[in-house]
Amino acid sequence: MTNRKKISLSRSQDIPFDKLVMSERNVRHVRAGISIEELAEDIARRTLLQSLSVRPVTDDDDQETGRYEVQAGGRRYRALEYLVKQKRLAKNAAIPCVIREDGLLEEDSLAENVQRINLHPLDQFRAFQTLSEKGLSAEDIAARFFVTAKIVRQRLKLASVTPKLLDLYAEEELTLEQLMAFSVTDDQARQEQVWDIVRQAYNQEPYYIRRLLTEDTVRVTDKRVRFVGLEAYEDAGGVVMRDLFSQVDEGWLQDVALLEKLVATGLDAERDAIADEGWKWIEVAVDFPYGHTIGLERITGEVEPLSEDETAQQDALRNELAGIEERYSVDQDEDLPENVDKCLGEIEAELEAFDTRAVLYAPDDIAKAGVFISLESDGSVRIERGFVKPEDQEQDDDTVDPDQSGDPQTGDEDNDAGNAPDTDIDGADEPDEPRAKPLSDRLVLELTAYRTLALRNALAGDPDVAFLAALHVLVLQSFYHFGSGSCLQITLKSSGFSVQPPDLNDSPAASDIAARHENWERQMPGDPDDLWAALCDMDTDSRMALFAHCVSLTLYAVSEPWNRHSDAVRHADILADVLKLDMAASGWKPSADNYLSRVPKNRILEAVTEAQGADAAQRIDHLKKGDMVREAEQLLIDTGWVPEPLRTPELEPQTQTASEHEQDDASSEPAATAAE
């Protein structure tokens, strides 16, 4: 049996700080981790927890000089030096050191750094938990270990995961990312339940774990949460699950029933306030489908007029605003002095109050109309007043006077004008003279057929009147439910949508259309019989704008699964090309809800590559699906990228607008003349 040499450890000794020097052969040259100042504060709080490794400094004759160079522990030496310079540590303070004499200094320095094993994250989590249980706050722990309070809360959150999962993490059967996903809830029974599902499934990605844990919850960004308010929800006993590891501080409301109750209570309060106005009906919902007012008549009230004093105040504010804009060149996006910017905001707010005054409705209109109450995307209340249901709309009864028409039972078709007795107009007032029988229905039909053809011919010869007549019938059907006061058999059909994508009702296009429609609605006469005169009084630009609005309401270009390549969809592509439609400019942006989370990873990477290039895609191609979605959303948000169904195709120049045809015809005439 071989006798092994006994190991002798290097001796330790307290050496005055002023006898120590930093070795230039220390292998650590790149600073990493906490700063020297932070380490100095830690030493000041806890003293030195680890000795320095030093070697004697010798002279040219290889004789010890009484000084020692620090070969390992250079950052600790710099921290001690910092304390000495601050006069918080004596120059000759005794520093515990291990004196090395054998081997190579560089080898010792390398070994001291390489063989160091960092604390396992779970040990750090549990240590923070122990400190927390001993009464230290997250802020206190953060200050002592030079990390942020958020990091401490994250560690404490991980330490609260069920011990079963922590043990699996310690045995490397769970990744840190998976553990972080489980921490979104404090319900340890639910954590274990989800793990039992996930461990047998193909998909064990962190985003999938979060989805399972939050499938019966509501995001903090939901309009219902914004309406109620997180504080009110928590005051009512609601629990919020928070993902402390999310960059956007995600959270989910766990008690959905409580949230719905609070929303219902809040909307009921809004209903009660509106009910005092006397409307016939009020419908309340968190959200109504887009197009819910199609087919309903809209009553336009009158904006409450300004008093003389209010008018004078409005004029004064406008003049003050104009003066500020002229003086500071507000339109040039220059930075304004803080007091001027504040004043500008106050003036604009006061002017906006004048522009959003209450609308007054006639009592008779209120008695037959109703109100829709719902929520905007930001959680504010949307109130739509003045809608009349079909059963409450007034219709003009076309009553027939039996004395002025033939008896349909007699079949009086042969009572032609030639068979009617002559009448003496001059004697019409004499009571004894018989009255002329009315024309037969058959004759009236025939005569008006002649008139209809003549009118068609005349209308074809006057494009301006034809345009006005078409506009008249479109406006009748767009703004008056019983739009039958036109002789043109043109039918306007405005379809709703069979599908309701996320936030369709709150999209910029929907808001623009609603605002435009309400603006025109305010300009329509109350009686449809007065509409023709109102249209005649409009200038040409107004007529064209109104015509375009009415026509736009009929457009339907949804690519439905059973008819994706219909003629209507192909025509929509032509219109998009002519109109130069840009969906990004229209306000559509790719998000997790409307696209990214609903396509596979290769589609996400394809989108990022198209928008930002292959390098950007490579930076996220290793991420899990949930993380990739979040990163891609940020990479794509302001790039203008849209998926293929939203792109305007570049079509062959097979169609031209009327103005382009006219230009081509005009330019071709001289050439034709020359050829002749």
XYZ file of C-alpha atoms in Angstrom:
676
model
C 0.000 0.000 0.000
C 1.453 3.309 -1.089
C 1.912 5.891 1.644
C 0.412 9.209 0.610
C 2.128 12.412 1.650
C 0.179 14.403 4.178
C -1.157 17.723 2.895
C 0.079 20.912 4.519
C -2.181 23.963 4.130
C -0.793 27.410 3.578
C -0.405 29.451 6.702
C -2.734 32.343 7.459
C -1.695 35.635 8.979
C -3.119 39.078 9.648
C -1.125 41.574 7.594
C -1.397 45.390 7.877
C -3.186 46.823 4.860
C -0.310 49.210 4.081
C 1.964 46.175 3.619
C -0.225 44.838 0.789
C 0.063 45.670 -2.917
C -2.000 44.550 -5.910
C -0.228 41.969 -8.074
C 0.005 42.839 -11.746
C -0.107 39.113 -12.515
C -3.660 38.575 -11.236
C -5.582 36.890 -14.082
C -8.765 38.924 -13.519
C -8.569 42.087 -15.604
C -12.171 42.501 -16.728
C -14.507 43.946 -14.145
C -17.758 41.998 -13.675
C -20.509 41.777 -11.125
C -21.147 44.355 -8.440
C -19.038 47.499 -8.301
C -16.068 48.122 -5.998
C -18.120 50.699 -4.102
C -20.945 48.208 -3.493
C -18.479 45.561 -2.325
C -16.891 48.123 0.015
C -20.315 48.833 1.551
C -20.872 45.114 2.015
C -17.481 44.766 3.788
C -18.322 47.773 5.965
C -21.610 46.086 6.966
C -20.378 42.508 7.439
C -16.548 42.894 7.579
C -14.352 40.772 5.312
C -15.905 37.305 4.821
C -13.079 35.793 2.762
C -9.329 36.109 3.239
C -6.985 37.454 0.603
C -4.460 35.114 -1.049
C -1.001 36.719 -1.043
C 2.690 35.986 -1.762
C 5.765 37.604 -0.214
C 7.412 40.296 -2.375
C 11.139 39.670 -2.803
C 14.005 41.922 -3.915
C 16.573 41.302 -6.625
C 18.472 38.996 -4.270
C 15.317 36.966 -3.682
C 15.002 38.274 -0.142
C 11.600 39.033 1.381
C 10.880 42.757 1.681
C 8.141 42.534 4.293
C 5.484 43.415 1.717
C 2.967 41.062 0.106
C 1.289 41.079 -3.285
C -2.364 40.065 -3.618
C -2.656 37.201 -6.119
C -6.315 36.336 -5.508
C -8.929 38.667 -4.080
C -8.092 41.760 -6.081
C -11.652 43.156 -5.954
C -11.695 42.725 -2.184
C -8.347 44.557 -2.012
C -9.737 47.438 -4.135
C -12.791 47.637 -1.897
C -10.571 47.801 1.218
C -8.460 50.469 -0.496
C -11.666 52.443 -1.191
C -12.583 52.306 2.522
C -9.072 53.475 3.496
C -9.325 56.444 1.119
C -12.652 57.328 2.729
C -10.885 57.090 6.115
C -13.379 54.473 7.223
C -10.577 51.910 7.606
C -7.151 52.450 9.163
C -4.146 52.318 6.845
C -2.548 49.646 9.011
C -5.730 47.669 9.704
C -5.014 43.938 10.041
C -6.262 42.075 6.981
C -6.686 38.262 7.194
C -4.551 36.666 4.490
C -3.488 33.200 3.313
C 0.216 33.247 2.445
C 1.177 31.111 -0.548
C 4.849 30.267 -1.204
C 4.769 27.244 -3.546
C 3.547 26.948 -7.122
C 2.867 29.739 -9.632
C 1.042 32.941 -8.790
C -0.874 32.951 -12.121
C -1.994 29.359 -11.547
C -3.299 30.192 -8.055
C -5.132 33.260 -9.385
C -6.764 31.231 -12.178
C -7.731 28.349 -9.893
C -9.298 30.696 -7.339
C -11.642 32.076 -10.018
C -12.280 28.983 -12.153
C -13.016 26.560 -9.323
C -15.508 28.909 -7.747
C -19.109 27.583 -8.039
C -21.882 30.129 -7.937
C -24.733 29.626 -5.539
C -27.577 27.582 -7.022
C -30.529 29.892 -7.785
C -32.815 27.833 -5.577
C -30.453 28.308 -2.616
C -30.522 32.051 -3.259
C -34.343 32.011 -3.471
C -34.625 30.146 -0.176
C -32.061 32.394 1.509
C -34.054 35.464 0.512
C -37.157 33.752 1.843
C -35.459 33.094 5.185
C -34.425 36.752 5.452
C -37.956 37.790 4.587
C -39.369 35.517 7.297
C -37.008 37.175 9.768
C -38.634 40.530 9.095
C -36.532 42.071 6.345
C -38.483 43.800 3.585
C -37.736 43.317 -0.100
C -36.153 46.786 -0.100
C -33.917 45.891 2.894
C -32.759 42.664 1.255
C -32.143 44.467 -2.028
C -30.037 47.124 -0.308
C -27.908 44.534 1.473
C -27.167 42.513 -1.651
C -27.022 45.360 -4.165
C -29.899 44.193 -6.336
C -33.229 45.811 -7.130
C -36.303 45.238 -4.999
C -37.998 43.765 -8.091
C -35.328 41.049 -8.305
C -35.851 40.206 -4.645
C -39.625 39.954 -5.177
C -39.003 37.710 -8.167
C -36.801 35.421 -6.086
C -39.345 35.349 -3.252
C -42.058 34.565 -5.792
C -40.076 31.573 -7.083
C -39.481 30.371 -3.540
C -43.266 30.259 -3.042
C -43.723 27.613 -5.745
C -44.854 24.235 -4.418
C -41.946 22.260 -2.865
C -42.638 19.396 -5.259
C -41.742 21.575 -8.247
C -38.786 23.159 -6.445
C -37.349 19.700 -5.857
C -37.805 18.877 -9.540
C -35.994 22.113 -10.394
C -33.138 21.233 -8.018
C -32.861 17.850 -9.765
C -32.846 19.658 -13.139
C -36.106 18.050 -14.236
C -37.594 21.529 -14.550
C -35.955 24.541 -16.175
C -35.795 27.958 -14.565
C -38.097 29.338 -17.278
C -40.689 26.664 -16.506
C -40.434 27.417 -12.789
C -40.936 31.113 -13.520
C -44.078 30.240 -15.487
C -45.513 28.305 -12.544
C -44.974 31.299 -10.266
C -47.810 33.308 -11.853
C -50.161 31.757 -9.287
C -49.815 31.125 -5.560
C -52.231 28.197 -5.746
C -49.814 25.329 -5.177
C -52.497 22.696 -5.744
C -53.195 24.228 -9.152
C -49.448 24.314 -9.893
C -49.168 20.584 -9.256
C -52.336 19.903 -11.238
C -50.953 21.734 -14.260
C -47.596 19.948 -13.918
C -49.396 16.598 -14.003
C -50.963 17.719 -17.291
C -47.789 19.188 -18.783
C -45.380 16.379 -17.954
C -47.445 13.958 -20.032
C -47.919 16.401 -22.901
C -45.738 17.112 -25.901
C -45.827 20.842 -25.224
C -44.004 21.791 -22.017
C -43.126 25.340 -23.031
C -43.372 28.072 -20.359
C -45.983 30.012 -22.386
C -48.194 26.895 -22.439
C -47.833 26.506 -18.669
C -48.878 30.141 -18.191
C -51.830 29.639 -20.531
C -53.077 26.655 -18.514
C -52.627 28.493 -15.235
C -54.440 31.603 -16.499
C -57.086 30.082 -18.781
C -59.896 30.992 -16.367
C -58.574 34.468 -15.576
C -58.756 37.967 -17.069
C -55.739 40.079 -18.044
C -55.151 43.346 -16.220
C -55.241 45.126 -19.593
C -58.828 43.990 -20.274
C -61.315 46.839 -20.736
C -63.437 45.443 -17.893
C -60.505 45.731 -15.483
C -59.790 49.282 -16.613
C -63.447 50.194 -16.101
C -63.649 48.761 -12.576
C -60.078 49.548 -11.530
C -57.589 47.137 -9.966
C -57.816 48.865 -6.605
C -61.595 48.445 -6.456
C -61.269 44.784 -7.450
C -58.661 44.102 -4.753
C -60.639 46.071 -2.160
C -63.559 43.749 -2.909
C -61.359 40.764 -2.090
C -60.197 39.892 -5.598
C -56.843 38.228 -6.163
C -54.422 39.346 -8.864
C -51.931 36.851 -10.252
C -48.794 38.681 -11.370
C -45.954 37.561 -13.595
C -43.039 39.315 -11.912
C -40.724 38.047 -14.644
C -42.573 39.779 -17.469
C -41.024 42.896 -18.956
C -44.459 44.534 -19.067
C -45.559 43.473 -15.564
C -48.338 41.180 -16.751
C -51.116 40.173 -14.416
C -54.363 38.228 -14.360
C -57.467 38.649 -12.253
C -58.277 35.307 -10.702
C -61.850 35.907 -9.538
C -63.647 36.421 -12.844
C -67.096 36.153 -11.236
C -66.236 39.010 -8.869
C -64.961 41.121 -11.760
C -68.155 40.509 -13.757
C -70.213 41.451 -10.709
C -68.294 44.722 -10.288
C -68.638 45.481 -14.006
C -72.375 44.797 -13.888
C -72.711 47.044 -10.838
C -70.805 49.837 -12.555
C -72.796 49.559 -15.781
C -76.045 49.428 -13.817
C -75.062 52.720 -12.214
C -74.494 54.180 -15.672
C -77.891 52.817 -16.752
C -79.608 54.399 -13.747
C -78.029 57.766 -14.517
C -79.173 57.598 -18.155
C -82.625 56.293 -17.188
C -83.353 59.634 -15.518
C -83.330 61.160 -19.019
C -86.522 59.223 -19.856
C -85.446 57.001 -22.773
C -87.839 54.216 -23.816
C -85.179 51.513 -23.559
C -81.558 51.094 -22.546
C -79.375 48.167 -23.582
C -76.165 47.517 -21.662
C -73.236 45.260 -22.580
C -69.485 45.240 -22.144
C -69.281 45.284 -25.924
C -71.756 45.182 -28.791
C -70.846 43.561 -32.111
C -69.771 45.880 -34.910
C -72.806 46.971 -36.904
C -75.293 46.571 -34.041
C -77.064 49.785 -35.068
C -77.657 48.743 -38.694
C -81.357 49.055 -39.495
C -82.070 51.422 -36.621
C -83.139 55.006 -37.133
C -80.882 57.555 -35.404
C -82.373 60.692 -33.960
C -80.055 63.658 -34.037
C -80.479 66.054 -31.192
C -79.432 69.650 -31.007
C -76.191 70.638 -29.319
C -76.904 72.817 -26.315
C -76.379 76.419 -27.528
C -73.753 78.647 -25.987
C -74.784 81.691 -23.999
C -73.386 85.090 -24.929
C -70.883 84.891 -22.072
C -69.783 81.393 -23.116
C -69.387 82.483 -26.740
C -67.218 85.408 -25.641
C -65.143 83.078 -23.442
C -64.683 80.625 -26.340
C -63.523 83.423 -28.665
C -61.087 84.695 -26.040
C -59.605 81.212 -25.589
C -59.207 80.764 -29.345
C -57.436 84.114 -29.628
C -55.139 83.220 -26.723
C -54.370 79.862 -28.303
C -53.613 81.461 -31.662
C -51.277 83.933 -29.970
C -49.329 81.154 -28.235
C -49.051 79.121 -31.429
C -47.823 82.133 -33.374
C -45.310 83.136 -30.728
C -43.806 79.718 -30.065
C -44.220 78.087 -33.500
C -46.128 75.158 -32.016
C -46.586 73.629 -35.468
C -42.806 73.218 -35.799
C -42.687 70.698 -32.917
C -40.409 72.922 -30.867
C -40.046 72.258 -27.158
C -42.196 74.705 -25.223
C -41.373 76.163 -21.809
C -43.048 74.072 -19.116
C -45.414 76.852 -17.997
C -46.438 77.604 -21.598
C -47.025 73.941 -22.360
C -49.211 73.640 -19.253
C -51.178 76.749 -20.215
C -51.624 75.397 -23.747
C -53.026 72.137 -22.408
C -55.488 73.951 -20.151
C -56.741 76.105 -23.030
C -57.181 73.100 -25.325
C -59.081 71.251 -22.574
C -61.455 74.195 -22.085
C -62.052 74.499 -25.828
C -62.714 70.774 -26.066
C -65.355 71.144 -23.350
C -67.127 73.679 -25.572
C -66.992 71.262 -28.509
C -68.381 68.315 -26.524
C -71.413 69.968 -24.986
C -74.487 67.974 -24.154
C -76.892 67.107 -26.959
C -80.537 67.960 -26.322
C -83.347 65.718 -27.584
C -87.040 66.480 -27.945
C -89.270 64.764 -25.341
C -91.233 62.969 -28.095
C -88.001 61.558 -29.525
C -86.781 60.403 -26.123
C -90.107 58.654 -25.541
C -89.655 56.378 -28.590
C -85.856 56.011 -28.749
C -83.240 54.235 -26.702
C -79.589 54.095 -25.684
C -76.721 51.622 -26.004
C -74.211 51.630 -23.120
C -70.918 49.756 -23.523
C -67.193 50.100 -22.801
C -64.428 51.638 -24.892
C -61.102 49.816 -25.207
C -59.582 52.054 -22.518
C -62.348 51.184 -20.062
C -64.270 54.438 -20.423
C -68.031 54.332 -20.943
C -69.428 54.587 -24.483
C -72.967 56.023 -24.584
C -74.865 55.964 -27.899
C -78.169 57.830 -27.625
C -81.143 58.255 -29.905
C -81.708 54.931 -31.697
C -85.223 53.931 -32.690
C -86.167 50.295 -33.205
C -88.209 49.345 -36.312
C -91.381 48.701 -34.318
C -91.195 52.215 -32.855
C -90.473 54.045 -36.098
C -93.207 56.182 -37.604
C -94.423 55.145 -41.067
C -96.451 57.223 -43.475
C -99.726 55.353 -43.981
C -100.740 55.452 -47.644
C -104.472 55.617 -47.015
C -106.814 55.333 -49.958
C -110.083 57.275 -50.160
C -112.732 54.834 -51.437
C -114.578 57.711 -53.087
C -111.481 58.540 -55.168
C -110.784 55.062 -56.558
C -112.534 52.342 -58.442
C -113.947 49.420 -56.577
C -111.474 46.587 -57.016
C -114.365 44.187 -56.847
C -115.995 45.601 -60.010
C -113.054 45.015 -62.314
C -113.483 48.527 -63.719
C -110.542 48.198 -66.109
C -112.540 49.250 -69.170
C -113.415 52.646 -67.764
C -111.046 54.357 -70.146
C -110.866 58.080 -70.575
C -112.861 57.791 -73.783
C -115.794 56.295 -71.914
C -115.797 58.862 -69.175
C -118.396 61.607 -69.435
C -117.145 65.007 -70.429
C -116.998 67.487 -67.625
C -117.474 71.204 -67.728
C -114.692 72.677 -65.718
C -116.441 76.002 -65.434
C -119.406 74.287 -63.846
C -117.431 72.124 -61.494
C -118.584 74.092 -58.497
C -122.222 73.508 -59.248
C -123.476 70.824 -56.850
C -125.903 69.327 -59.335
C -123.164 68.565 -61.932
C -121.882 64.938 -61.830
C -118.178 64.518 -60.954
C -115.792 62.880 -63.435
C -114.883 59.289 -62.618
C -111.200 58.747 -61.833
C -108.951 57.127 -64.374
C -108.787 53.376 -64.246
C -105.831 51.700 -62.575
C -104.878 50.033 -65.861
C -104.768 53.346 -67.688
C -102.712 54.992 -64.987
C -100.261 52.099 -65.178
C -99.901 52.481 -68.906
C -99.586 56.256 -68.888
C -96.945 56.248 -66.145
C -95.008 53.593 -68.062
C -94.641 56.114 -70.871
C -93.557 58.726 -68.332
C -91.039 56.385 -66.722
C -89.327 55.707 -70.029
C -89.224 59.389 -70.844
C -87.775 60.149 -67.401
C -85.106 57.480 -67.844
C -84.125 59.002 -71.158
C -84.053 62.524 -69.769
C -82.099 61.457 -66.675
C -79.507 59.729 -68.845
C -78.912 63.029 -70.593
C -78.210 64.927 -67.363
C -75.402 63.285 -65.351
C -75.538 65.933 -62.604
C -79.199 65.278 -61.845
C -78.616 61.511 -62.135
C -75.858 61.762 -59.547
C -78.094 63.827 -57.275
C -80.953 61.336 -57.630
C -78.651 58.407 -56.797
C -77.261 60.328 -53.830
C -80.807 61.058 -52.680
C -81.820 57.392 -52.567
C -78.569 56.351 -50.900
C -78.927 58.992 -48.189
C -82.565 58.039 -47.632
C -81.546 54.458 -46.978
C -78.447 55.364 -44.953
C -80.023 57.862 -42.575
C -83.788 57.217 -42.624
C -85.091 53.756 -41.822
C -88.065 54.059 -44.153
C -86.052 55.370 -47.099
C -88.728 54.806 -49.713
C -89.186 58.352 -50.975
C -87.336 57.828 -54.262
C -88.375 56.593 -57.704
C -84.958 54.973 -58.213
C -84.875 51.260 -57.557
C -81.420 51.322 -56.053
C -81.019 49.286 -52.866
C -78.306 50.055 -50.342
C -77.237 47.011 -48.363
C -74.916 47.481 -45.403
C -73.882 44.105 -44.017
C -72.592 43.330 -40.577
C -69.754 40.891 -39.989
C -70.138 37.188 -39.302
C -66.877 37.326 -37.347
C -65.762 39.788 -34.672
C -61.936 40.019 -34.526
C -60.254 41.426 -31.400
C -60.960 45.152 -30.981
C -62.769 45.486 -34.336
C -65.218 47.910 -32.764
C -62.342 49.984 -31.358
C -60.209 50.076 -34.512
C -59.262 53.466 -36.030
C -61.352 52.718 -39.134
C -64.447 51.922 -37.060
C -63.991 55.123 -35.062
C -63.551 57.212 -38.219
C -66.649 55.733 -39.867
C -68.774 56.252 -36.764
C -67.606 59.857 -36.371
C -68.199 60.585 -40.070
C -71.677 59.070 -39.972
C -72.634 61.050 -36.877
C -71.349 64.244 -38.482
C -73.503 63.720 -41.583
C -76.420 62.616 -39.449
C -76.425 65.971 -37.683
C -76.717 67.698 -41.061
C -79.733 65.693 -42.276
C -83.197 67.317 -42.097
C -85.595 65.691 -39.665
C -88.211 65.058 -42.337
C -87.070 62.886 -45.281
C -89.419 64.902 -47.532
C -87.051 67.836 -47.038
C -83.975 65.846 -48.043
C -84.080 66.624 -51.781
C -84.038 70.360 -51.151
C -81.216 69.949 -48.610
C -79.092 68.036 -51.132
C -79.744 70.649 -53.808
C -78.482 73.328 -51.424
C -75.202 71.484 -50.802
C -72.058 72.447 -52.670
C -70.530 69.916 -55.050
C -67.717 68.865 -52.719
C -70.161 68.119 -49.903
C -72.360 66.057 -52.205
C -69.378 64.053 -53.415
C -68.172 63.418 -49.849
C -71.643 62.331 -48.734
C -72.011 60.071 -51.771
C -68.648 58.437 -51.044
C -69.667 57.831 -47.426
C -72.971 56.180 -48.370
C -71.351 54.007 -51.037
C -68.608 52.961 -48.611
C -71.194 51.535 -46.212
C -72.167 48.924 -48.808
C -68.662 47.524 -49.302
C -68.172 43.917 -48.142
C -64.868 42.200 -48.889
C -64.554 39.559 -46.159
C -62.775 36.508 -47.565
C -65.025 33.742 -46.265
C -63.755 30.120 -46.179
C -66.383 28.891 -48.624
C -65.785 31.698 -51.124
C -62.256 33.040 -50.736
C -61.805 33.859 -54.417
C -65.176 35.392 -55.193
C -65.659 38.173 -57.715
C -66.318 40.516 -54.787
C -62.900 39.759 -53.244
C -61.178 40.261 -56.603
C -62.972 43.575 -57.030
C -61.886 44.558 -53.505
C -58.274 43.993 -54.597
C -58.841 46.361 -57.522
C -60.328 49.006 -55.231
C -57.461 48.602 -52.752
C -54.984 49.113 -55.586
C -56.767 52.207 -56.905
C -57.191 53.643 -53.404
C -53.568 52.790 -52.454
C -54.833 51.161 -49.269
C -52.147 50.814 -46.590
C -53.387 48.783 -43.632
C -50.456 49.839 -41.457
C -51.253 53.496 -42.093
C -54.885 52.647 -41.338
C -53.862 51.689 -37.809
C -53.454 47.897 -37.919
C -50.454 46.585 -36.008
C -49.489 42.929 -35.437
C -50.083 41.857 -31.846
C -50.243 38.640 -29.891
C -54.038 38.645 -29.970
C -54.694 39.545 -33.595
C -51.939 37.504 -35.270
C -48.716 36.383 -33.590
C -50.068 33.929 -31.009
C -52.334 32.390 -33.651
C -49.633 31.329 -36.114
C -46.716 28.842 -35.806
C -43.182 29.978 -34.974
C -41.986 29.836 -38.582
C -44.638 32.402 -39.512
C -43.456 34.673 -36.713
C -39.847 34.410 -37.866
C -40.928 35.023 -41.450
C -42.685 38.228 -40.368
C -39.662 39.484 -38.409
C -37.342 38.641 -41.314
C -39.506 40.597 -43.758
C -39.775 43.571 -41.424
C -36.367 43.737 -39.721
C -34.083 41.373 -41.613
C -32.587 37.935 -41.004
C -30.350 39.139 -38.152
C -33.353 40.210 -36.088
C -35.054 36.879 -36.724
C -31.916 34.987 -35.656
C -31.895 36.855 -32.350
C -35.244 35.324 -31.402
C -35.309 32.016 -33.284
C -34.122 30.099 -30.201
C -36.898 31.416 -27.963
C -39.917 29.512 -26.783
C -43.239 30.364 -28.445
C -44.546 32.708 -25.735
C -41.276 34.607 -25.428
C -40.942 34.765 -29.202
C -44.432 36.265 -29.501
C -43.605 38.985 -26.970
C -40.270 39.838 -28.595
C -41.730 39.782 -32.110
C -44.542 42.095 -31.050
C -41.982 44.693 -30.005
C -39.860 44.183 -33.130
C -42.838 44.561 -35.484
C -44.914 47.212 -33.745
C -43.734 50.277 -35.703
C -42.407 48.652 -38.867
C -45.571 48.803 -40.958
C -45.477 45.053 -41.558
C -48.831 43.362 -42.257
C -49.644 39.735 -43.186
C -50.453 38.787 -46.765
C -54.305 38.970 -46.492
C -53.978 42.636 -45.497
C -51.579 43.624 -48.248
C -52.689 45.574 -51.295
C -51.759 43.459 -54.335
C -49.873 45.052 -57.194
C -52.293 44.488 -60.061
C -51.709 44.693 -63.778
C -52.805 48.065 -65.215
C -55.968 46.504 -66.678
C -58.337 49.017 -65.147
C -58.293 52.783 -65.084
C -60.341 55.382 -63.341
C -62.629 57.609 -65.372
C -60.275 60.573 -65.068
C -57.382 58.451 -66.338
C -59.458 57.387 -69.349
C -60.216 61.009 -70.119
C -56.539 61.924 -69.933
C -55.632 59.014 -72.230
C -58.343 59.956 -74.708
C -57.230 63.584 -74.701
C -53.603 62.677 -75.208
C -54.425 60.275 -78.036
C -56.481 62.733 -80.115
C -53.551 64.700 -81.611
C -51.823 61.447 -82.557
C -54.964 60.193 -84.265
C -55.349 63.471 -86.140
C -51.778 63.360 -87.318
C -52.244 59.807 -88.521
C -55.202 60.861 -90.569
